[in-house]
Amino acid sequence: MKKNKIFYSIIFTILVFLNNSCVEPYDIKPTTSENALIIKATITNEYKNQEIYLSKVFPLDSNGPSPESNAVVKIIDDNQNTYNFIETIPGKYISSNEFEAQPNINYQLFITTQEGKSYTTEPTQLTSITQIDNLYPSLEVDDLGFENITLFVDSYNPNGDSRYYRYEFEETYKIVAPKWNQYDLVVVQNSNSYTIEKQLKTKEEKTCYNTVNSNSIIQKETTGFIEDRVTKFPVRILSKDNTIISHRYSILVKQYVQSLEAFTFYKTLNKLSGSESIFSQNQPGFFGGNVFSVDSSNDKVVGLFEVSSVSTKRIFINYQDFFPNQPLPPYFTECEPFAPTNKPEGGDLSDLAVTLNSGTVKYFRDNLEPNYTNPGPYLVVPVECGDCTKYGTNVKPTFWVD
């Protein structure tokens, strides 16, 4: 049986990167080993349960990474404080206690897999702390003449000892079902027949919220400038026609100060994988980070243990503030109402009853003008158009402000 390939050709990409990079390149070593360990470990100066992710490299034709479970994971600082991590879901390890990384303290990661293989890192310290000074939206017109809302970040470190930044964001948006009705249509089965009745909804289906995390590598360096200042750096661009800004939208931006080593690792990863994470489907190969095997150089490992300071800021925006009196962006799906017939044939259920029982539609309103195309007594719409929970949760986030 032909062995699965773990990576496709990346030689040309590597050469281009090495010839043009302004930071020290990593030693990139493609492999066909299916047991290589992948580590994603970033601890911060946030007081929280810190997270570490473990996985195994996977073939390109597979469905995705295989989590590394049942490992022993811990961090030890140079004061001999030990922070143990427990596995909450396969491959995800959470510190058993909340803690925050402190300045001028060395932290070292230790991992032992269920196969008994051990890995560790060099002692690593927290990077300098730089706050986000400003996060703000601006209406911009791109080169093609399309209007976008761009979210910009400003920050400044007067000490000049940050220089390398990485950004993540978490965006939350309000969803309003465009064809919602307070009633549902329900097929009520009797002994030898059935009726179709209107019933008041028992749960919130009109207004929902959805939260999505960024999945790209966003970096900025200030090494080429006199001041360690980030000015009007775009972290998110939202098209005018993007459905998620139809009503109210919020973004939480996280600014990580990186070491040169960490910045170089992510920059290299970005070059090779097309702005995808280590755990993504687009995995062209792997390259060494600052994690190494204690037992043998033949035990392949890729990843980064990062101790990074982080600053966060959140803002809200409304579509009408930028595009007053203009139509909202198109909804996630088409919401054209239709009216199935309610005439059973040969004792079978009517088209309307069958459609309602399928769970694929929601009642919109009565059909006041039946016609050949829509002969039934009720107009219905795809379920997503009348039930927002198909796209989000009906529980308002605790941070949300209307």
mmCIF file of C-alpha atoms in Angstrom:
data_model
loop_
_atom_site.group_PDB
_atom_site.id
_atom_site.type_symbol
_atom_site.label_atom_id
_atom_site.label_comp_id
_atom_site.label_asym_id
_atom_site.label_seq_id
_atom_site.Cartn_x
_atom_site.Cartn_y
_atom_site.Cartn_z
ATOM 1 C CA MET A 1 0.000 0.000 0.000
ATOM 2 C CA LYS A 2 1.399 3.309 -1.026
ATOM 3 C CA LYS A 3 2.363 5.415 1.972
ATOM 4 C CA ASN A 4 0.391 8.614 2.466
ATOM 5 C CA LYS A 5 2.350 11.796 1.844
ATOM 6 C CA ILE A 6 2.433 14.309 4.693
ATOM 7 C CA PHE A 7 3.441 17.267 2.602
ATOM 8 C CA TYR A 8 3.655 18.520 -0.946
ATOM 9 C CA SER A 9 6.581 20.346 -2.508
ATOM 10 C CA ILE A 10 7.529 23.536 -0.601
ATOM 11 C CA ILE A 11 11.130 23.982 -1.804
ATOM 12 C CA PHE A 12 10.440 26.991 -4.009
ATOM 13 C CA THR A 13 8.398 28.676 -1.299
ATOM 14 C CA ILE A 14 11.167 28.115 1.220
ATOM 15 C CA LEU A 15 13.830 29.562 -1.100
ATOM 16 C CA VAL A 16 11.743 32.650 -1.802
ATOM 17 C CA PHE A 17 11.167 33.156 1.917
ATOM 18 C CA LEU A 18 14.825 32.719 2.857
ATOM 19 C CA ASN A 19 15.963 35.157 0.182
ATOM 20 C CA ASN A 20 13.509 37.871 1.186
ATOM 21 C CA SER A 21 13.075 37.535 4.946
ATOM 22 C CA CYS A 22 14.471 40.262 7.164
ATOM 23 C CA VAL A 23 14.461 38.011 10.242
ATOM 24 C CA GLU A 24 16.400 34.866 10.979
ATOM 25 C CA PRO A 25 14.851 31.859 9.173
ATOM 26 C CA TYR A 26 13.909 28.612 10.856
ATOM 27 C CA ASP A 27 15.434 25.293 9.861
ATOM 28 C CA ILE A 28 12.565 23.741 7.909
ATOM 29 C CA LYS A 29 12.678 19.957 7.789
ATOM 30 C CA PRO A 30 9.885 18.262 5.835
ATOM 31 C CA THR A 31 9.174 14.717 6.953
ATOM 32 C CA THR A 32 7.040 11.745 6.095
ATOM 33 C CA SER A 33 6.764 10.633 9.727
ATOM 34 C CA GLU A 34 3.144 10.221 10.781
ATOM 35 C CA ASN A 35 4.070 10.405 14.488
ATOM 36 C CA ALA A 36 5.447 13.936 14.588
ATOM 37 C CA LEU A 37 4.040 15.891 17.517
ATOM 38 C CA ILE A 38 2.565 19.356 16.982
ATOM 39 C CA ILE A 39 2.501 21.767 19.921
ATOM 40 C CA LYS A 40 0.688 25.084 20.210
ATOM 41 C CA ALA A 41 1.400 26.641 23.600
ATOM 42 C CA THR A 42 1.021 30.309 24.441
ATOM 43 C CA ILE A 43 0.773 31.494 28.036
ATOM 44 C CA THR A 44 0.133 35.145 28.763
ATOM 45 C CA ASN A 45 -0.005 37.747 31.506
ATOM 46 C CA GLU A 46 -3.783 37.295 31.681
ATOM 47 C CA TYR A 47 -4.942 35.723 34.948
ATOM 48 C CA LYS A 48 -6.834 32.743 33.597
ATOM 49 C CA ASN A 49 -6.690 29.027 32.896
ATOM 50 C CA GLN A 50 -3.945 28.859 30.282
ATOM 51 C CA GLU A 51 -4.329 26.532 27.274
ATOM 52 C CA ILE A 52 -2.012 24.172 25.386
ATOM 53 C CA TYR A 53 -2.894 22.142 22.293
ATOM 54 C CA LEU A 54 -1.263 18.872 21.235
ATOM 55 C CA SER A 55 -1.771 17.061 17.956
ATOM 56 C CA LYS A 56 -0.031 14.754 15.494
ATOM 57 C CA VAL A 57 0.970 15.639 11.964
ATOM 58 C CA PHE A 58 -1.562 14.300 9.494
ATOM 59 C CA PRO A 59 -1.666 13.141 5.857
ATOM 60 C CA LEU A 60 -2.980 15.674 3.365
ATOM 61 C CA ASP A 61 -5.770 13.337 2.294
ATOM 62 C CA SER A 62 -7.085 12.883 5.844
ATOM 63 C CA ASN A 63 -9.917 14.817 7.487
ATOM 64 C CA GLY A 64 -7.619 16.744 9.796
ATOM 65 C CA PRO A 65 -5.205 16.486 12.701
ATOM 66 C CA SER A 66 -5.269 13.648 15.207
ATOM 67 C CA PRO A 67 -5.338 14.974 18.784
ATOM 68 C CA GLU A 68 -2.572 13.816 21.114
ATOM 69 C CA SER A 69 -4.427 12.587 24.188
ATOM 70 C CA ASN A 70 -3.441 11.327 27.621
ATOM 71 C CA ALA A 71 -0.222 13.334 27.777
ATOM 72 C CA VAL A 72 1.297 14.718 30.971
ATOM 73 C CA VAL A 73 1.690 18.467 30.491
ATOM 74 C CA LYS A 74 3.185 20.940 32.951
ATOM 75 C CA ILE A 75 5.045 24.237 33.152
ATOM 76 C CA ILE A 76 7.712 24.917 35.760
ATOM 77 C CA ASP A 77 9.104 28.367 36.518
ATOM 78 C CA ASP A 78 12.536 29.163 37.930
ATOM 79 C CA ASN A 79 11.011 29.533 41.398
ATOM 80 C CA GLN A 80 10.081 25.855 41.084
ATOM 81 C CA ASN A 81 6.363 26.596 40.894
ATOM 82 C CA THR A 82 4.646 23.841 38.895
ATOM 83 C CA TYR A 83 1.532 24.483 36.793
ATOM 84 C CA ASN A 84 -0.205 21.244 35.835
ATOM 85 C CA PHE A 85 -2.495 20.934 32.825
ATOM 86 C CA ILE A 86 -5.442 18.576 32.419
ATOM 87 C CA GLU A 87 -7.026 17.392 29.170
ATOM 88 C CA THR A 88 -10.575 18.725 28.792
ATOM 89 C CA ILE A 89 -11.264 17.586 25.245
ATOM 90 C CA PRO A 90 -8.966 15.465 23.046
ATOM 91 C CA GLY A 91 -5.773 17.420 22.421
ATOM 92 C CA LYS A 92 -6.753 20.458 24.508
ATOM 93 C CA TYR A 93 -5.037 20.886 27.875
ATOM 94 C CA ILE A 94 -6.123 23.503 30.417
ATOM 95 C CA SER A 95 -4.156 24.558 33.486
ATOM 96 C CA SER A 96 -5.775 23.117 36.611
ATOM 97 C CA ASN A 97 -5.447 26.521 38.278
ATOM 98 C CA GLU A 98 -5.597 30.063 36.982
ATOM 99 C CA PHE A 99 -2.280 31.879 36.760
ATOM 100 C CA GLU A 100 -0.559 34.675 34.862
ATOM 101 C CA ALA A 101 2.969 34.908 33.515
ATOM 102 C CA GLN A 102 5.128 37.341 35.480
ATOM 103 C CA PRO A 103 7.985 39.558 34.182
ATOM 104 C CA ASN A 104 11.578 38.404 34.635
ATOM 105 C CA ILE A 105 10.549 34.829 35.467
ATOM 106 C CA ASN A 106 11.669 31.883 33.328
ATOM 107 C CA TYR A 107 9.021 29.361 32.302
ATOM 108 C CA GLN A 108 9.733 25.939 30.844
ATOM 109 C CA LEU A 109 7.270 23.518 29.231
ATOM 110 C CA PHE A 110 7.444 19.746 29.848
ATOM 111 C CA ILE A 111 5.394 17.159 27.942
ATOM 112 C CA THR A 112 5.339 13.386 28.240
ATOM 113 C CA THR A 113 3.137 11.577 25.728
ATOM 114 C CA GLN A 114 1.158 8.424 26.440
ATOM 115 C CA GLU A 115 3.898 6.557 24.545
ATOM 116 C CA GLY A 116 6.402 7.767 27.116
ATOM 117 C CA LYS A 117 8.202 10.259 24.867
ATOM 118 C CA SER A 118 9.376 13.439 26.572
ATOM 119 C CA TYR A 119 9.671 16.961 25.170
ATOM 120 C CA THR A 120 10.701 20.277 26.653
ATOM 121 C CA THR A 121 11.748 23.828 25.769
ATOM 122 C CA GLU A 122 14.391 26.336 26.684
ATOM 123 C CA PRO A 123 13.436 28.649 29.598
ATOM 124 C CA THR A 124 11.300 31.494 28.234
ATOM 125 C CA GLN A 125 10.366 34.864 29.736
ATOM 126 C CA LEU A 126 7.376 37.132 29.347
ATOM 127 C CA THR A 127 7.752 39.759 26.628
ATOM 128 C CA SER A 128 7.435 43.510 27.271
ATOM 129 C CA ILE A 129 3.955 44.842 27.947
ATOM 130 C CA THR A 130 2.422 47.204 25.390
ATOM 131 C CA GLN A 131 -1.219 48.280 25.554
ATOM 132 C CA ILE A 132 -3.587 48.831 22.640
ATOM 133 C CA ASP A 133 -4.130 52.582 22.726
ATOM 134 C CA ASN A 134 -6.965 52.706 20.251
ATOM 135 C CA LEU A 135 -9.202 50.382 18.248
ATOM 136 C CA TYR A 136 -11.464 52.143 15.790
ATOM 137 C CA PRO A 137 -13.514 51.632 12.611
ATOM 138 C CA SER A 138 -13.182 53.672 9.452
ATOM 139 C CA LEU A 139 -15.158 53.673 6.222
ATOM 140 C CA GLU A 140 -12.681 52.981 3.421
ATOM 141 C CA VAL A 141 -12.927 52.569 -0.354
ATOM 142 C CA ASP A 142 -10.689 49.895 -1.848
ATOM 143 C CA ASP A 143 -8.864 49.969 -5.181
ATOM 144 C CA LEU A 144 -11.908 48.502 -6.944
ATOM 145 C CA GLY A 145 -14.200 51.179 -5.581
ATOM 146 C CA PHE A 146 -15.966 48.971 -3.014
ATOM 147 C CA GLU A 147 -16.835 50.355 0.413
ATOM 148 C CA ASN A 148 -15.515 48.529 3.451
ATOM 149 C CA ILE A 149 -15.417 49.055 7.193
ATOM 150 C CA THR A 150 -11.809 48.639 8.304
ATOM 151 C CA LEU A 151 -10.877 48.093 11.946
ATOM 152 C CA PHE A 152 -7.569 49.780 12.838
ATOM 153 C CA VAL A 153 -5.248 49.463 15.839
ATOM 154 C CA ASP A 154 -2.885 52.017 17.360
ATOM 155 C CA SER A 155 -0.330 51.267 20.077
ATOM 156 C CA TYR A 156 2.894 52.761 21.410
ATOM 157 C CA ASN A 157 5.736 51.528 23.603
ATOM 158 C CA PRO A 158 7.888 54.493 24.700
ATOM 159 C CA ASN A 159 10.620 52.093 25.883
ATOM 160 C CA GLY A 160 11.007 50.705 22.379
ATOM 161 C CA ASP A 161 11.458 47.114 23.544
ATOM 162 C CA SER A 162 8.401 45.400 22.019
ATOM 163 C CA ARG A 163 8.805 45.738 18.251
ATOM 164 C CA TYR A 164 7.124 42.427 17.289
ATOM 165 C CA TYR A 165 3.345 42.064 17.416
ATOM 166 C CA ARG A 166 0.760 39.431 16.567
ATOM 167 C CA TYR A 167 -2.999 40.007 16.503
ATOM 168 C CA GLU A 168 -6.028 37.820 17.007
ATOM 169 C CA PHE A 169 -9.647 38.843 17.151
ATOM 170 C CA GLU A 170 -12.983 37.499 18.299
ATOM 171 C CA GLU A 171 -16.006 38.916 16.518
ATOM 172 C CA THR A 172 -19.591 38.682 17.721
ATOM 173 C CA TYR A 173 -22.591 39.763 15.705
ATOM 174 C CA LYS A 174 -26.325 40.058 16.180
ATOM 175 C CA ILE A 175 -28.569 37.969 13.910
ATOM 176 C CA VAL A 176 -32.198 38.923 13.289
ATOM 177 C CA ALA A 177 -34.288 36.335 11.434
ATOM 178 C CA PRO A 178 -35.794 38.316 8.528
ATOM 179 C CA LYS A 179 -38.987 36.214 8.178
ATOM 180 C CA TRP A 180 -39.692 35.503 11.838
ATOM 181 C CA ASN A 181 -43.209 34.973 13.149
ATOM 182 C CA GLN A 182 -44.280 34.485 16.731
ATOM 183 C CA TYR A 183 -46.239 31.387 15.689
ATOM 184 C CA ASP A 184 -45.166 27.966 14.484
ATOM 185 C CA LEU A 185 -47.220 25.692 12.253
ATOM 186 C CA VAL A 186 -47.536 22.224 13.775
ATOM 187 C CA VAL A 187 -48.964 19.010 12.348
ATOM 188 C CA VAL A 188 -51.220 17.532 15.050
ATOM 189 C CA GLN A 189 -51.900 13.857 14.400
ATOM 190 C CA ASN A 190 -55.295 12.490 15.411
ATOM 191 C CA SER A 191 -56.454 8.859 15.323
ATOM 192 C CA ASN A 192 -57.207 8.681 11.597
ATOM 193 C CA SER A 193 -56.437 12.207 10.468
ATOM 194 C CA TYR A 194 -54.435 15.286 11.257
ATOM 195 C CA THR A 195 -54.815 19.022 11.546
ATOM 196 C CA ILE A 196 -52.390 21.865 11.052
ATOM 197 C CA GLU A 197 -52.434 24.359 13.887
ATOM 198 C CA LYS A 198 -50.701 27.590 14.859
ATOM 199 C CA GLN A 199 -48.877 27.498 18.163
ATOM 200 C CA LEU A 200 -46.974 30.243 19.948
ATOM 201 C CA LYS A 201 -43.223 29.712 19.865
ATOM 202 C CA THR A 202 -41.739 28.417 23.094
ATOM 203 C CA LYS A 203 -38.208 29.726 22.567
ATOM 204 C CA GLU A 204 -36.505 32.852 21.270
ATOM 205 C CA GLU A 205 -35.899 32.486 17.520
ATOM 206 C CA LYS A 206 -35.908 36.064 16.293
ATOM 207 C CA THR A 207 -32.680 37.515 17.741
ATOM 208 C CA CYS A 208 -29.470 35.550 18.166
ATOM 209 C CA TYR A 209 -25.719 36.079 18.484
ATOM 210 C CA ASN A 210 -22.760 34.276 17.012
ATOM 211 C CA THR A 211 -19.078 34.468 17.913
ATOM 212 C CA VAL A 212 -16.239 33.568 15.558
ATOM 213 C CA ASN A 213 -12.493 33.591 16.204
ATOM 214 C CA SER A 214 -9.927 34.758 13.664
ATOM 215 C CA ASN A 215 -8.093 31.962 11.852
ATOM 216 C CA SER A 216 -5.268 33.834 10.151
ATOM 217 C CA ILE A 217 -1.820 34.994 11.200
ATOM 218 C CA ILE A 218 -1.760 38.796 11.547
ATOM 219 C CA GLN A 219 1.600 40.351 12.398
ATOM 220 C CA LYS A 220 3.244 43.742 12.544
ATOM 221 C CA GLU A 221 6.829 44.761 13.328
ATOM 222 C CA THR A 222 8.221 48.211 14.073
ATOM 223 C CA THR A 223 11.925 47.406 13.727
ATOM 224 C CA GLY A 224 12.252 49.703 10.725
ATOM 225 C CA PHE A 225 11.013 52.762 12.606
ATOM 226 C CA ILE A 226 12.583 55.050 15.184
ATOM 227 C CA GLU A 227 9.604 54.712 17.509
ATOM 228 C CA ASP A 228 8.033 51.472 18.659
ATOM 229 C CA ARG A 229 4.662 52.674 17.428
ATOM 230 C CA VAL A 230 1.854 50.886 15.570
ATOM 231 C CA THR A 231 -0.300 53.379 13.698
ATOM 232 C CA LYS A 232 -3.523 52.660 11.814
ATOM 233 C CA PHE A 233 -2.754 48.982 11.397
ATOM 234 C CA PRO A 234 -5.702 47.106 9.806
ATOM 235 C CA VAL A 235 -6.663 43.959 11.711
ATOM 236 C CA ARG A 236 -10.054 43.309 10.066
ATOM 237 C CA ILE A 237 -11.743 44.454 6.859
ATOM 238 C CA LEU A 238 -15.511 44.048 6.571
ATOM 239 C CA SER A 239 -17.221 44.339 3.214
ATOM 240 C CA LYS A 240 -20.316 46.521 3.042
ATOM 241 C CA ASP A 241 -22.218 43.422 1.899
ATOM 242 C CA ASN A 242 -21.023 41.203 4.730
ATOM 243 C CA THR A 243 -24.078 39.783 6.476
ATOM 244 C CA ILE A 244 -22.451 39.803 9.918
ATOM 245 C CA ILE A 245 -22.546 43.606 10.126
ATOM 246 C CA SER A 246 -26.245 43.843 9.206
ATOM 247 C CA HIS A 247 -27.347 44.904 12.675
ATOM 248 C CA ARG A 248 -24.831 45.231 15.497
ATOM 249 C CA TYR A 249 -21.293 43.923 15.467
ATOM 250 C CA SER A 250 -18.565 43.727 18.096
ATOM 251 C CA ILE A 251 -14.893 42.871 17.839
ATOM 252 C CA LEU A 252 -12.432 42.031 20.593
ATOM 253 C CA VAL A 253 -8.845 42.471 19.406
ATOM 254 C CA LYS A 254 -5.901 40.859 21.185
ATOM 255 C CA GLN A 255 -2.399 42.275 20.711
ATOM 256 C CA TYR A 256 0.402 39.860 21.592
ATOM 257 C CA VAL A 257 3.945 41.156 22.005
ATOM 258 C CA GLN A 258 6.227 38.495 20.561
ATOM 259 C CA SER A 259 9.879 37.643 20.900
ATOM 260 C CA LEU A 260 11.960 37.659 17.715
ATOM 261 C CA GLU A 261 11.934 33.863 17.848
ATOM 262 C CA ALA A 262 8.144 33.667 18.081
ATOM 263 C CA PHE A 263 7.636 36.347 15.438
ATOM 264 C CA THR A 264 9.932 34.478 13.049
ATOM 265 C CA PHE A 265 8.149 31.183 13.716
ATOM 266 C CA TYR A 266 4.726 32.617 12.890
ATOM 267 C CA LYS A 267 6.043 34.534 9.902
ATOM 268 C CA THR A 268 7.570 31.370 8.498
ATOM 269 C CA LEU A 269 4.375 29.448 9.160
ATOM 270 C CA ASN A 270 2.381 32.143 7.405
ATOM 271 C CA LYS A 271 4.634 31.934 4.353
ATOM 272 C CA LEU A 272 4.351 28.175 4.113
ATOM 273 C CA SER A 273 0.745 27.511 4.980
ATOM 274 C CA GLY A 274 -1.075 30.441 3.432
ATOM 275 C CA SER A 275 -2.151 32.173 6.643
ATOM 276 C CA GLU A 276 -3.515 29.041 8.279
ATOM 277 C CA SER A 277 -2.849 27.705 11.735
ATOM 278 C CA ILE A 278 -0.747 24.703 12.636
ATOM 279 C CA PHE A 279 -3.922 22.712 13.102
ATOM 280 C CA SER A 280 -5.461 23.605 9.748
ATOM 281 C CA GLN A 281 -6.154 21.516 6.687
ATOM 282 C CA ASN A 282 -3.445 23.331 4.753
ATOM 283 C CA GLN A 283 -0.364 21.640 6.165
ATOM 284 C CA PRO A 284 2.438 21.640 3.576
ATOM 285 C CA GLY A 285 5.105 20.281 5.916
ATOM 286 C CA PHE A 286 6.544 21.303 9.237
ATOM 287 C CA PHE A 287 9.541 23.072 10.685
ATOM 288 C CA GLY A 288 11.201 23.178 14.065
ATOM 289 C CA GLY A 289 10.218 25.686 16.718
ATOM 290 C CA ASN A 290 11.647 25.970 20.216
ATOM 291 C CA VAL A 291 10.362 22.581 21.413
ATOM 292 C CA PHE A 292 12.693 19.569 21.321
ATOM 293 C CA SER A 293 12.758 15.920 22.276
ATOM 294 C CA VAL A 294 14.496 14.965 25.509
ATOM 295 C CA ASP A 295 15.003 11.369 24.389
ATOM 296 C CA SER A 296 16.055 11.359 20.757
ATOM 297 C CA SER A 297 16.599 13.705 17.852
ATOM 298 C CA ASN A 298 14.612 11.209 15.773
ATOM 299 C CA ASP A 299 11.433 12.096 17.676
ATOM 300 C CA LYS A 300 10.045 14.795 15.423
ATOM 301 C CA VAL A 301 8.262 17.755 16.978
ATOM 302 C CA VAL A 302 7.064 21.096 15.646
ATOM 303 C CA GLY A 303 5.614 23.975 17.538
ATOM 304 C CA LEU A 304 6.230 26.926 19.738
ATOM 305 C CA PHE A 305 6.162 27.600 23.456
ATOM 306 C CA GLU A 306 5.474 31.305 23.773
ATOM 307 C CA VAL A 307 5.230 33.480 26.870
ATOM 308 C CA SER A 308 3.589 36.599 25.556
ATOM 309 C CA SER A 309 2.101 39.730 27.054
ATOM 310 C CA VAL A 310 -1.325 40.554 25.681
ATOM 311 C CA SER A 311 -3.548 43.609 25.567
ATOM 312 C CA THR A 312 -7.215 43.568 24.560
ATOM 313 C CA LYS A 313 -9.792 46.102 23.467
ATOM 314 C CA ARG A 314 -13.414 45.781 22.331
ATOM 315 C CA ILE A 315 -15.659 48.052 20.272
ATOM 316 C CA PHE A 316 -19.200 47.878 18.831
ATOM 317 C CA ILE A 317 -20.391 49.167 15.484
ATOM 318 C CA ASN A 318 -23.827 49.557 13.855
ATOM 319 C CA TYR A 319 -24.444 49.181 10.139
ATOM 320 C CA GLN A 320 -26.723 52.221 9.970
ATOM 321 C CA ASP A 321 -24.020 54.446 11.465
ATOM 322 C CA PHE A 322 -21.918 53.881 8.345
ATOM 323 C CA PHE A 323 -24.617 53.296 5.727
ATOM 324 C CA PRO A 324 -27.693 55.263 6.862
ATOM 325 C CA ASN A 325 -30.982 54.590 5.059
ATOM 326 C CA GLN A 326 -29.352 51.927 2.883
ATOM 327 C CA PRO A 327 -30.592 48.346 2.430
ATOM 328 C CA LEU A 328 -29.093 45.783 4.763
ATOM 329 C CA PRO A 329 -26.581 43.274 3.391
ATOM 330 C CA PRO A 330 -28.115 40.072 2.024
ATOM 331 C CA TYR A 331 -29.027 37.424 4.572
ATOM 332 C CA PHE A 332 -27.048 34.209 4.914
ATOM 333 C CA THR A 333 -29.490 32.355 2.671
ATOM 334 C CA GLU A 334 -32.346 33.049 0.259
ATOM 335 C CA CYS A 335 -35.642 33.618 2.086
ATOM 336 C CA GLU A 336 -38.271 33.515 -0.654
ATOM 337 C CA PRO A 337 -41.649 32.444 0.850
ATOM 338 C CA PHE A 338 -43.672 29.655 -0.771
ATOM 339 C CA ALA A 339 -47.036 28.025 -0.033
ATOM 340 C CA PRO A 340 -47.240 24.221 -0.350
ATOM 341 C CA THR A 341 -50.677 22.802 -0.979
ATOM 342 C CA ASN A 342 -52.667 21.476 1.971
ATOM 343 C CA LYS A 343 -54.775 18.966 0.036
ATOM 344 C CA PRO A 344 -54.057 15.339 0.929
ATOM 345 C CA GLU A 345 -54.230 12.860 -1.934
ATOM 346 C CA GLY A 346 -55.264 9.257 -1.369
ATOM 347 C CA GLY A 347 -55.152 9.572 2.395
ATOM 348 C CA ASP A 348 -51.511 10.674 2.431
ATOM 349 C CA LEU A 349 -50.208 13.803 4.096
ATOM 350 C CA SER A 350 -50.411 17.021 2.137
ATOM 351 C CA ASP A 351 -47.307 18.699 0.744
ATOM 352 C CA LEU A 352 -47.591 21.263 3.524
ATOM 353 C CA ALA A 353 -47.726 18.601 6.257
ATOM 354 C CA VAL A 354 -44.809 16.696 4.783
ATOM 355 C CA THR A 355 -42.774 19.894 4.530
ATOM 356 C CA LEU A 356 -43.562 20.915 8.112
ATOM 357 C CA ASN A 357 -42.672 17.463 9.445
ATOM 358 C CA SER A 358 -39.331 17.628 7.661
ATOM 359 C CA GLY A 359 -38.256 20.505 9.918
ATOM 360 C CA THR A 360 -36.867 22.458 6.978
ATOM 361 C CA VAL A 361 -39.346 25.360 7.033
ATOM 362 C CA LYS A 362 -40.909 27.904 9.371
ATOM 363 C CA TYR A 363 -44.279 29.611 9.204
ATOM 364 C CA PHE A 364 -44.035 33.155 7.849
ATOM 365 C CA ARG A 365 -47.629 34.359 7.447
ATOM 366 C CA ASP A 366 -50.985 33.441 5.943
ATOM 367 C CA ASN A 367 -51.154 33.294 2.169
ATOM 368 C CA LEU A 368 -53.572 36.099 1.328
ATOM 369 C CA GLU A 369 -53.314 35.646 -2.436
ATOM 370 C CA PRO A 370 -53.114 31.947 -3.380
ATOM 371 C CA ASN A 371 -52.055 31.289 -6.977
ATOM 372 C CA TYR A 372 -50.914 28.445 -9.217
ATOM 373 C CA THR A 373 -47.345 28.643 -7.974
ATOM 374 C CA ASN A 374 -48.233 29.002 -4.285
ATOM 375 C CA PRO A 375 -51.669 27.439 -3.794
ATOM 376 C CA GLY A 376 -51.470 26.636 -0.084
ATOM 377 C CA PRO A 377 -53.044 28.626 2.781
ATOM 378 C CA TYR A 378 -49.756 29.426 4.532
ATOM 379 C CA LEU A 379 -46.508 30.971 3.402
ATOM 380 C CA VAL A 380 -43.432 29.234 4.763
ATOM 381 C CA VAL A 381 -39.726 29.994 4.448
ATOM 382 C CA PRO A 382 -36.500 28.007 4.875
ATOM 383 C CA VAL A 383 -36.042 27.312 8.586
ATOM 384 C CA GLU A 384 -32.922 29.529 8.765
ATOM 385 C CA CYS A 385 -35.037 32.535 7.740
ATOM 386 C CA GLY A 386 -37.481 32.181 10.621
ATOM 387 C CA ASP A 387 -35.225 30.658 13.266
ATOM 388 C CA CYS A 388 -32.000 32.501 14.055
ATOM 389 C CA THR A 389 -30.712 29.652 16.241
ATOM 390 C CA LYS A 390 -29.636 27.904 13.043
ATOM 391 C CA TYR A 391 -26.853 30.503 12.828
ATOM 392 C CA GLY A 392 -26.192 31.349 16.449
ATOM 393 C CA THR A 393 -27.344 31.211 20.045
ATOM 394 C CA ASN A 394 -30.362 32.977 21.503
ATOM 395 C CA VAL A 395 -28.411 33.667 24.702
ATOM 396 C CA LYS A 396 -27.090 37.230 24.752
ATOM 397 C CA PRO A 397 -23.374 37.410 25.597
ATOM 398 C CA THR A 398 -22.612 38.905 29.001
ATOM 399 C CA PHE A 399 -20.470 41.646 27.438
ATOM 400 C CA TRP A 400 -23.085 42.688 24.898
ATOM 401 C CA VAL A 401 -24.314 46.278 24.968
ATOM 402 C CA ASP A 402 -27.204 47.349 22.715
#
